[in-house]
Coordinates of C-alpha atoms and ligand atoms in Angstrom, one line a residue:
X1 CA -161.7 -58.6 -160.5
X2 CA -159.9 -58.6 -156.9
X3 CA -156.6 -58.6 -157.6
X4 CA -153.5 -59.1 -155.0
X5 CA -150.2 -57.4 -156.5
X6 CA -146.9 -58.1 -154.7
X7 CA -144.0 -56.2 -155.3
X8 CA -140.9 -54.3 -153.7
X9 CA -142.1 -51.1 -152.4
X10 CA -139.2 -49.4 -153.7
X11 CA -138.3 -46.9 -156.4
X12 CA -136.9 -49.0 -158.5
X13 CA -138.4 -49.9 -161.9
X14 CA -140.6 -52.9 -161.2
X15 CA -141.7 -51.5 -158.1
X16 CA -142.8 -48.4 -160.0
X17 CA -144.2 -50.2 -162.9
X18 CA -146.2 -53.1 -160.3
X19 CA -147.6 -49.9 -158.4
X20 CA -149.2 -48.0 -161.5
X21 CA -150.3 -50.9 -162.8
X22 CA -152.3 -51.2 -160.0
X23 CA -153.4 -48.0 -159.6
X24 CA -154.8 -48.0 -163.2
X25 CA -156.7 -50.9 -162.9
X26 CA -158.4 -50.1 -159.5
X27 CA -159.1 -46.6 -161.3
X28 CA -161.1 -49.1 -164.3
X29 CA -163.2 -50.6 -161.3
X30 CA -160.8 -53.9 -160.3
X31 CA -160.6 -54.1 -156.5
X32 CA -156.3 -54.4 -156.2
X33 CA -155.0 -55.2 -152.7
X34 CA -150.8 -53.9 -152.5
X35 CA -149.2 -57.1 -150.3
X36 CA -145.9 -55.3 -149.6
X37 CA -143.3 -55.2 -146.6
X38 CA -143.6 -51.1 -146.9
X39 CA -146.2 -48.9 -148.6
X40 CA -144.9 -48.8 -152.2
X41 CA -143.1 -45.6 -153.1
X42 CA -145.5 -44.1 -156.0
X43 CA -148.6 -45.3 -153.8
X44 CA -148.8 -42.2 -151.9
X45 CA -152.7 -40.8 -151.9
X46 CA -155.6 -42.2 -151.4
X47 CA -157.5 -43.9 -154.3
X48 CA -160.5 -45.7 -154.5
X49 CA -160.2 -49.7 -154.8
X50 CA -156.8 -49.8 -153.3
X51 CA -155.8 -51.6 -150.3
X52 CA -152.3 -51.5 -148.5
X53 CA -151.3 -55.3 -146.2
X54 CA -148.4 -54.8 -144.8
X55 CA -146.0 -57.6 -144.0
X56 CA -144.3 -57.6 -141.1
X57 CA -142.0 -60.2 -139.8
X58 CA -141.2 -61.5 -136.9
X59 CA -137.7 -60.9 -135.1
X60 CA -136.4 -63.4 -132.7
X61 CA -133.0 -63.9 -131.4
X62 CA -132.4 -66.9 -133.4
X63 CA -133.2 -65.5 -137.1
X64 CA -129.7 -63.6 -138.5
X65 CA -131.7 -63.1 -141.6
X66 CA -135.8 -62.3 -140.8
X67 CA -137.9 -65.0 -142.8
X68 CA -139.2 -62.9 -144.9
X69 CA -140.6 -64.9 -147.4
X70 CA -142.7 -67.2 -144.6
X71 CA -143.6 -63.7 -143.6
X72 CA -145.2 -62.6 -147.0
X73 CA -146.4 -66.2 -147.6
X74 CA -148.5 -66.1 -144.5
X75 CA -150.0 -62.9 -145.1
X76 CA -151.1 -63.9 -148.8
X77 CA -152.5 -67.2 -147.7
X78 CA -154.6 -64.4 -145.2
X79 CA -155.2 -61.9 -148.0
X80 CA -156.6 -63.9 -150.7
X81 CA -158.9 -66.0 -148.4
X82 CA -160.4 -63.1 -146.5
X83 CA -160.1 -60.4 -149.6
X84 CA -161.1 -63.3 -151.4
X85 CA -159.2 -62.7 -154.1
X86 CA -159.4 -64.0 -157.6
X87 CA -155.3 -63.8 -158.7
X88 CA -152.0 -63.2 -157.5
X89 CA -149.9 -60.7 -159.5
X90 CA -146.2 -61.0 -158.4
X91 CA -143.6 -59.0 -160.0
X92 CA -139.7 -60.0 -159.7
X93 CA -139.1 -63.6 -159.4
X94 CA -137.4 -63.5 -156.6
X95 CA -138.5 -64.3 -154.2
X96 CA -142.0 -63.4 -155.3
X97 CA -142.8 -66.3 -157.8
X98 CA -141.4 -69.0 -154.8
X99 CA -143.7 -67.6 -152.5
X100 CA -146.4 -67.6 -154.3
X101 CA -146.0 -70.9 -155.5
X102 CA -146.0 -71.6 -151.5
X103 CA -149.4 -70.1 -151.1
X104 CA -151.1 -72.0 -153.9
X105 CA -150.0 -75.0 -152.4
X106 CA -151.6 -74.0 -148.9
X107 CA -154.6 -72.5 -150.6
X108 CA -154.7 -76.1 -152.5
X109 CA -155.1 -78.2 -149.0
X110 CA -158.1 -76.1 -148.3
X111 CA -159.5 -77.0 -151.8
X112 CA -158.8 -73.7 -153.0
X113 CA -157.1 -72.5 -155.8
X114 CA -155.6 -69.2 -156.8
X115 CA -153.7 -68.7 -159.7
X116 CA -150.7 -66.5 -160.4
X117 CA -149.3 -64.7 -162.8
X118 CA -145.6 -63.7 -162.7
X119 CA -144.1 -60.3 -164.3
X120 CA -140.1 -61.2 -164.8
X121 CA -138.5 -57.2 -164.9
X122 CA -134.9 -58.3 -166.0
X123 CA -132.4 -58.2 -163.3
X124 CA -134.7 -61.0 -161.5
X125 CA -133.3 -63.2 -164.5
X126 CA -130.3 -61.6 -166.1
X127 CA -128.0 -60.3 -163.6
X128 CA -129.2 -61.7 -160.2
X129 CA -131.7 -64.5 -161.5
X130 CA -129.3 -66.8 -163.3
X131 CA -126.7 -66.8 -160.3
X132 CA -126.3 -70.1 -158.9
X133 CA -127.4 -69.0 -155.4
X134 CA -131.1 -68.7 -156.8
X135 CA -131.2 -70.3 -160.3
X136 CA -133.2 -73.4 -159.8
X137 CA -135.8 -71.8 -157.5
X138 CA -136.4 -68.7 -160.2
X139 CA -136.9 -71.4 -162.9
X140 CA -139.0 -73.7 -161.1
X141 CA -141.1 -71.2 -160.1
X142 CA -141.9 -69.7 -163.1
X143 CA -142.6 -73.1 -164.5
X144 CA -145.0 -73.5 -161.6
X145 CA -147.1 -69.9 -162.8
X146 CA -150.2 -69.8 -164.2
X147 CA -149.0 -67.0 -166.4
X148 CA -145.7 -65.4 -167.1
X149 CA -145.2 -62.1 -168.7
X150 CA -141.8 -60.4 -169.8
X151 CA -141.2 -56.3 -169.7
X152 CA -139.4 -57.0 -173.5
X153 CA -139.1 -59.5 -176.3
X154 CA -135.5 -59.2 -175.2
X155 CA -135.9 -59.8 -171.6
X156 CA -138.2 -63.0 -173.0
X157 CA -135.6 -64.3 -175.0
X158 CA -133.2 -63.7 -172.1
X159 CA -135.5 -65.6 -169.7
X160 CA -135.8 -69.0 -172.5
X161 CA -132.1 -68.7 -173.3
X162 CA -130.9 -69.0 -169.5
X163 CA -133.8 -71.6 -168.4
X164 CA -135.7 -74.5 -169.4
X165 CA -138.6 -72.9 -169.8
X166 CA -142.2 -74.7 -170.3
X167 CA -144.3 -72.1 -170.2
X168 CA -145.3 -69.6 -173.0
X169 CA -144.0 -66.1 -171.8
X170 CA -146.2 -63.3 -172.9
X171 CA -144.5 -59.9 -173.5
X172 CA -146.3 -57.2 -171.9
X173 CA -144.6 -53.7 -171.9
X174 CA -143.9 -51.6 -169.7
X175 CA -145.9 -47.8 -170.1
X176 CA -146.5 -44.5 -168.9
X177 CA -149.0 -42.5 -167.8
X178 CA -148.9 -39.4 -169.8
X179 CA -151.6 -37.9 -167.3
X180 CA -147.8 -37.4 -165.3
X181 CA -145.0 -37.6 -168.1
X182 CA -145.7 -34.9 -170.4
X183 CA -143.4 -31.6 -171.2
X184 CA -144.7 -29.6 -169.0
X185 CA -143.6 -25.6 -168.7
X186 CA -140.6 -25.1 -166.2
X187 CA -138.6 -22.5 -167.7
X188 CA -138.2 -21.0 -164.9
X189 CA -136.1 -23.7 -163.5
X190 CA -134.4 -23.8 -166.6
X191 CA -132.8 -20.7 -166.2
X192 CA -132.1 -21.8 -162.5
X193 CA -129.5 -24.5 -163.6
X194 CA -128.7 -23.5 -166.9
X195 CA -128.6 -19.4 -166.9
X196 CA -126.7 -18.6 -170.1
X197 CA -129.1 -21.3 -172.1
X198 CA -126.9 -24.2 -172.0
X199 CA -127.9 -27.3 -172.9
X200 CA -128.8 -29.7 -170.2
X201 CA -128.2 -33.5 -170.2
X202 CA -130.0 -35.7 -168.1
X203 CA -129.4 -39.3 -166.4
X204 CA -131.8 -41.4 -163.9
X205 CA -131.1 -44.4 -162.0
X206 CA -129.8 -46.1 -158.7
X207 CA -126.5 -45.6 -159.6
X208 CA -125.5 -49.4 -159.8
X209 CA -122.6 -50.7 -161.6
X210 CA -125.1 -52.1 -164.2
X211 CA -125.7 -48.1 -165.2
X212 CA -122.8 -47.2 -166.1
X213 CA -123.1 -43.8 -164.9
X214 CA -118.9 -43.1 -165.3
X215 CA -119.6 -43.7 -169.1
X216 CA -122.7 -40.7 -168.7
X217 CA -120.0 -38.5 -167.0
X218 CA -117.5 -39.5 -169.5
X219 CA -119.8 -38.5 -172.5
X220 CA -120.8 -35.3 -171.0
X221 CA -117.0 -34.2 -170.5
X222 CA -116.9 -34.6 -174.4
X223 CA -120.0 -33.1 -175.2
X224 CA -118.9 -29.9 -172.8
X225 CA -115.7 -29.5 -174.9
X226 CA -118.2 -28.8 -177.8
X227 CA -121.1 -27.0 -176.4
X228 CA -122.0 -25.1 -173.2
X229 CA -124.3 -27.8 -171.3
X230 CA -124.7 -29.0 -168.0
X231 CA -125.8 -32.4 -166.6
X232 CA -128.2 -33.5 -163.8
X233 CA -127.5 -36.8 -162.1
X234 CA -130.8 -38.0 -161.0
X235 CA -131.1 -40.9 -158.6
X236 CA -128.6 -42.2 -155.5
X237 CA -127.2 -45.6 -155.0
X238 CA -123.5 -47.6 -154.5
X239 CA -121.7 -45.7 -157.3
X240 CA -122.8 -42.0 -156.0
X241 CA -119.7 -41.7 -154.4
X242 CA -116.9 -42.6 -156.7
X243 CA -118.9 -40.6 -159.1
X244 CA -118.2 -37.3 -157.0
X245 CA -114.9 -38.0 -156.9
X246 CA -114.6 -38.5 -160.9
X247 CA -116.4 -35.0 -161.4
X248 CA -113.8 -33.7 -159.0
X249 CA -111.0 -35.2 -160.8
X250 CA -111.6 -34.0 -164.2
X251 CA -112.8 -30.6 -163.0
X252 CA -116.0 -30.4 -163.6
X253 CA -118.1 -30.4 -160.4
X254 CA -119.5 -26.6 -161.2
X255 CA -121.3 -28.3 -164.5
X256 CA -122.7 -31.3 -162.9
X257 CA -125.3 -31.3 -160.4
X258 CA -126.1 -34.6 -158.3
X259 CA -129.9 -34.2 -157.2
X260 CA -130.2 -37.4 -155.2
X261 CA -133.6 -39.0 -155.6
X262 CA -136.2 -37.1 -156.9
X263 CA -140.2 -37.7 -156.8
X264 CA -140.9 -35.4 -159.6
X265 CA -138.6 -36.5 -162.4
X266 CA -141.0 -35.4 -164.8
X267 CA -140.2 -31.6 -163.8
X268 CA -136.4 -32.1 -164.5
X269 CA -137.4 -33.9 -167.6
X270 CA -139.4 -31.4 -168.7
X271 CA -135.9 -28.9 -168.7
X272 CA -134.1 -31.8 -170.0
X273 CA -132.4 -31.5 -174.0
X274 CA -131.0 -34.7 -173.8
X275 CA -131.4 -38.2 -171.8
X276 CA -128.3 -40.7 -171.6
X277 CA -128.3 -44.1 -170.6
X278 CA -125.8 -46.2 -171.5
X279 CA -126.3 -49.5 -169.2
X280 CA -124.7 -52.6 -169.4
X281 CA -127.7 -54.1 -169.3
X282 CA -131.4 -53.0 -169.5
X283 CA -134.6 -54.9 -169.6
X284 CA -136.8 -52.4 -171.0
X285 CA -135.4 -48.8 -169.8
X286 CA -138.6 -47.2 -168.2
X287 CA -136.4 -44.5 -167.3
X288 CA -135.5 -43.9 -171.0
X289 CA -139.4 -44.4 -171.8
X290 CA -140.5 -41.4 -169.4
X291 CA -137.6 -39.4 -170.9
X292 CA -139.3 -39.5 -174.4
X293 CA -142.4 -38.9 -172.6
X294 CA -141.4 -35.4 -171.7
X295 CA -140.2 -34.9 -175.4
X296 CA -136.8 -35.6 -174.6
X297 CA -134.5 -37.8 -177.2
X298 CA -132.2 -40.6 -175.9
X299 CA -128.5 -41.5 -176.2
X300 CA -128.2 -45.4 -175.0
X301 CA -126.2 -48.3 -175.7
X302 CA -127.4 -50.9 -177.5
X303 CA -128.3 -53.8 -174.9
X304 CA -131.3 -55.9 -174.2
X305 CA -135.5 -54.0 -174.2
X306 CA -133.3 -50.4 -175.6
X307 CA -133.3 -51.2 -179.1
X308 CA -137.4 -51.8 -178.2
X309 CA -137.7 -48.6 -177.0
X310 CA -135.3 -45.9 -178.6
X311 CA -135.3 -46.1 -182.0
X312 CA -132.3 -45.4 -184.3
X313 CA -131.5 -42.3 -185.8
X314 CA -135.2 -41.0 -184.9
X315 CA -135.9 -41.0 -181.4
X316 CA -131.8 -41.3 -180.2
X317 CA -129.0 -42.8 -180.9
X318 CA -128.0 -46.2 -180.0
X319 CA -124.1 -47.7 -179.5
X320 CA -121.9 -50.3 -178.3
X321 CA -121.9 -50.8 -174.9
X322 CA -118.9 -48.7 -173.8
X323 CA -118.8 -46.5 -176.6
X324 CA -118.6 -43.5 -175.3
X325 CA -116.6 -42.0 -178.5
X326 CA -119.8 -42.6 -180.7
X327 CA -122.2 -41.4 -178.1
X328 CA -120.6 -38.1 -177.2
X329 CA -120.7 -37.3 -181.0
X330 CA -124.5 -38.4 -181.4
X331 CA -125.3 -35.9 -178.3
X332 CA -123.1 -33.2 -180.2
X333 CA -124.9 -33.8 -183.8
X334 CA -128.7 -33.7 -181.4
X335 CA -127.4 -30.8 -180.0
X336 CA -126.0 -28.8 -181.9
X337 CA -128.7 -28.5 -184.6
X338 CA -131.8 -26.8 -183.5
X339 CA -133.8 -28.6 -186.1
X340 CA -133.2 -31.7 -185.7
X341 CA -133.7 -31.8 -182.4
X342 CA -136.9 -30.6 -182.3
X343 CA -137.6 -33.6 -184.5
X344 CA -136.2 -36.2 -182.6
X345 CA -138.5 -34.5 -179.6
X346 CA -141.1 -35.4 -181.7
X347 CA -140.8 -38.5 -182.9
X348 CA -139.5 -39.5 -179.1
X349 CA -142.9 -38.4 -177.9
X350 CA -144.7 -40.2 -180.9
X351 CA -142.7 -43.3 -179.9
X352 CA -143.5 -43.3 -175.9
X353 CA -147.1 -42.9 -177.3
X354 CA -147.1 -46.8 -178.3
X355 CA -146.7 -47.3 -174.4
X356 CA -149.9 -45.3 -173.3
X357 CA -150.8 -47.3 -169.9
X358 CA -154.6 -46.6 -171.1
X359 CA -153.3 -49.1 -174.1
X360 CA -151.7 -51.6 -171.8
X361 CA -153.6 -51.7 -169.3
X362 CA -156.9 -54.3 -171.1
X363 CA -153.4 -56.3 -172.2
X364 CA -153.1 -57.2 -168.9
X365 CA -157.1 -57.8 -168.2
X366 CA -157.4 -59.7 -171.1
X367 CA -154.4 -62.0 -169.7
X368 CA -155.4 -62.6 -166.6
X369 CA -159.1 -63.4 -167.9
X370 CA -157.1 -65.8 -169.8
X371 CA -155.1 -67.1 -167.0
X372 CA -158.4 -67.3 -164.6
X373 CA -160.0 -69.4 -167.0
X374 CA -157.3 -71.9 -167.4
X375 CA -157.0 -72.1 -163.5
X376 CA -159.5 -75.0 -164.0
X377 CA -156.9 -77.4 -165.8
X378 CA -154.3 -76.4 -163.6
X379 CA -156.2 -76.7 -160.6
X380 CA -157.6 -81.0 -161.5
X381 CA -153.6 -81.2 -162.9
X382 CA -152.5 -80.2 -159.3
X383 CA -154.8 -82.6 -157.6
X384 CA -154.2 -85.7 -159.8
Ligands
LIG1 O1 -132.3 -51.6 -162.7 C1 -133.3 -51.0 -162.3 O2 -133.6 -49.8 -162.7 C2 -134.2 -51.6 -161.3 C3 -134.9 -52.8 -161.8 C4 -136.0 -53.3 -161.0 O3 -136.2 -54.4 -161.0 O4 -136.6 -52.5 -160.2 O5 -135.4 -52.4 -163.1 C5 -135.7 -53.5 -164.0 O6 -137.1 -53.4 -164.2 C6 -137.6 -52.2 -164.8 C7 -139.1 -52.2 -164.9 O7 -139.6 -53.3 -165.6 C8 -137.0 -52.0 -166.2 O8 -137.4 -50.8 -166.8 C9 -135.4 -52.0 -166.1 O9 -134.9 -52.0 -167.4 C10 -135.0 -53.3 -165.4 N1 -133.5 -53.1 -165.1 C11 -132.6 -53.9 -165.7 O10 -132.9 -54.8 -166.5 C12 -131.2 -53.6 -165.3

């Protein structure tokens, strides 16, 4: 198949999660052309079957805000006729799924038809989504795919609770490529941050509000009063700041390290004992996912695609959001008991197993064979 994928280029989850995707299937013969505004962040080396287009819009005096969306939709219309491609894959809704829609329509005047298929990754409908400023777009649009997938049963339920929704969302989940996310052996760096064998506690993400990364800090300055550990603060974002300050205020700067972002998270993974992420809300939790990867177990809070992904009392320990009280004395249990530990790194990595990308990835052919074949109907429907 030649397939057109459009998606931030960022390192945030659905950018990282479009971009592998993408890369696996090109690496199982599919021809997949990146449409982006900046070569996507995990798209780094050359690969056979890739293809970067980059977007560029115009600036003129006049535009406060660049047209970026008449940007992208110009550049598809120009992709899929001269790539000629057979599907659009557009992950986040916004403004993804409206553009696309766009682009069939154009395609459509020249008697052509290309169908899309939508990936919704959870703050595109939850947090950002449902706000008045984009809700009717976001919903039209996805009625308007040709297929829609969801990261989680949650994030699906999510999507039909907040919308009227007439088309059947297909749960696809998110996975890993264990050819990266494995333990692999850095004991050297181990000793590095933690030199008298503490325990090390680990937390990726953009540092939004939505991560609650004060209840992380919070939970670590329990843990500490128990056992020697340290904690690594993966990732940069809004709340870096006022973070700083909190580890300053409560004294504990020398036991907290912020490493900014960090291409190979798998290498602080792979020193990690512990992974915390107690969000406020979470789709599906790739972060979490490449955690258990790396043998690492996973203290969350209970909210949306977690309870999918980190299983109770076997892989982590899940708790009210906000309940820092109950998390602190999960990590001290894990922690403080070799065996079990070692357990819950086992059945962590069993558990990410179920999200092999070699196991996802003919989910995804298989639906957009399925979508292809339906473009027929939808194509005399649009016409009529
Ligand atoms: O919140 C983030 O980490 C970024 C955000 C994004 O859209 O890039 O992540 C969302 O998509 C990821 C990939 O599908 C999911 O793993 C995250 O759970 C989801 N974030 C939220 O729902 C808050």
């Amino acid at each position: 198949m030649k397939i057109g994928i459009v998606c931030y280029p960022t390192y945030g989850g659905s950018g990282v999660v479009a971009t592998e995707l993408g890369k696996g299937l090109a690496a199982r013969g599919h021809q997949v052309h990146f449409i982006t505004y900046r070569q996507p962040a995990r798209l780094t080396t050359f690969q056979e079957n890739v293809y970067y287009h980059e977007v560029s819009s115009a600036d003129y005096p006049l535009f406060e805000y660049p047209p970026y969306d008449t940007a992208l939709a110009s550049k598809l219309v120009d992709v899929v006729k001269y790539e000629n491609l057979d599907l659009l894959h557009v992950h986040y809704a916004i403004p993804h799924a409206a553009v696309a829609y766009m682009v069939k329509k154009i395609l459509l005047q020249e008697g052509r038809y290309i169908p899309v298929v939508t990936t919704l990754h959870g703050t595109d409908i939850t947090l950002v989504g449902k706000n008045g400023a984009f809700a009717p777009v976001v919903a039209f649009s996805i009625n308007k795919s040709d297929g829609v997938t969801a990261v989680s049963e949650s994030l699906k339920r999510d999507t039909e609770k907040i919308f009227d929704i007439k088309n059947e969302i297909k749960v696809i989940y998110n996975f890993i490529d264990f050819d990266r996310f494995r333990k692999l052996d850095k004991d050297h760096f181990k000793k590095a941050i933690a030199p008298n064998g503490e325990r090390i506690l680990t937390h990726v993400s953009n540092f939004r509000k939505v991560k609650r990364v004060e209840d992380v800090i919070r939970v670590f300055e329990k843990v500490y009063k128990k056992i020697p550990c340290k904690l690594l603060l993966i990732g940069d974002g809004p709340e870096r700041q006022s973070m700083e300050e909190l580890c300053r205020e409560i004294g504990l700067c020398d036991e907290i390290r912020f490493l900014g972002k960090q291409d190979a998270v798998e290498e602080l993974l792979a020193v990690s004992d512990l992974f915390i992420i107690p969000s406020g809300s979470e789709s599906f939790g790739l972060a979490a996912l490449e955690a258990m990867a790396c043998e690492v177990p996973v203290i969350s809070s209970n909210v949306g695609g977690l309870p999918e992904i980190n299983i109770q009392g076997k892989t982590g320990f899940l708790s009210d959001l906000g309940n820092v009280e109950e998390m602190a004395a999960n990590a001290i249990k894990l922690l403080s008991d070799d065996k079990l530990l070692q357990q819950f790194r086992k059945n962590a990595l069993e558990q990410a197993e179920r999200f092999d990308l070699e196991n996802v990835l003919p989910q995804y052919e298989a639906y957009y064979e399925e979508v292809i074949q339906k473009a027929v109907t939808n194509y005399q429907a649009e016409i009529e």
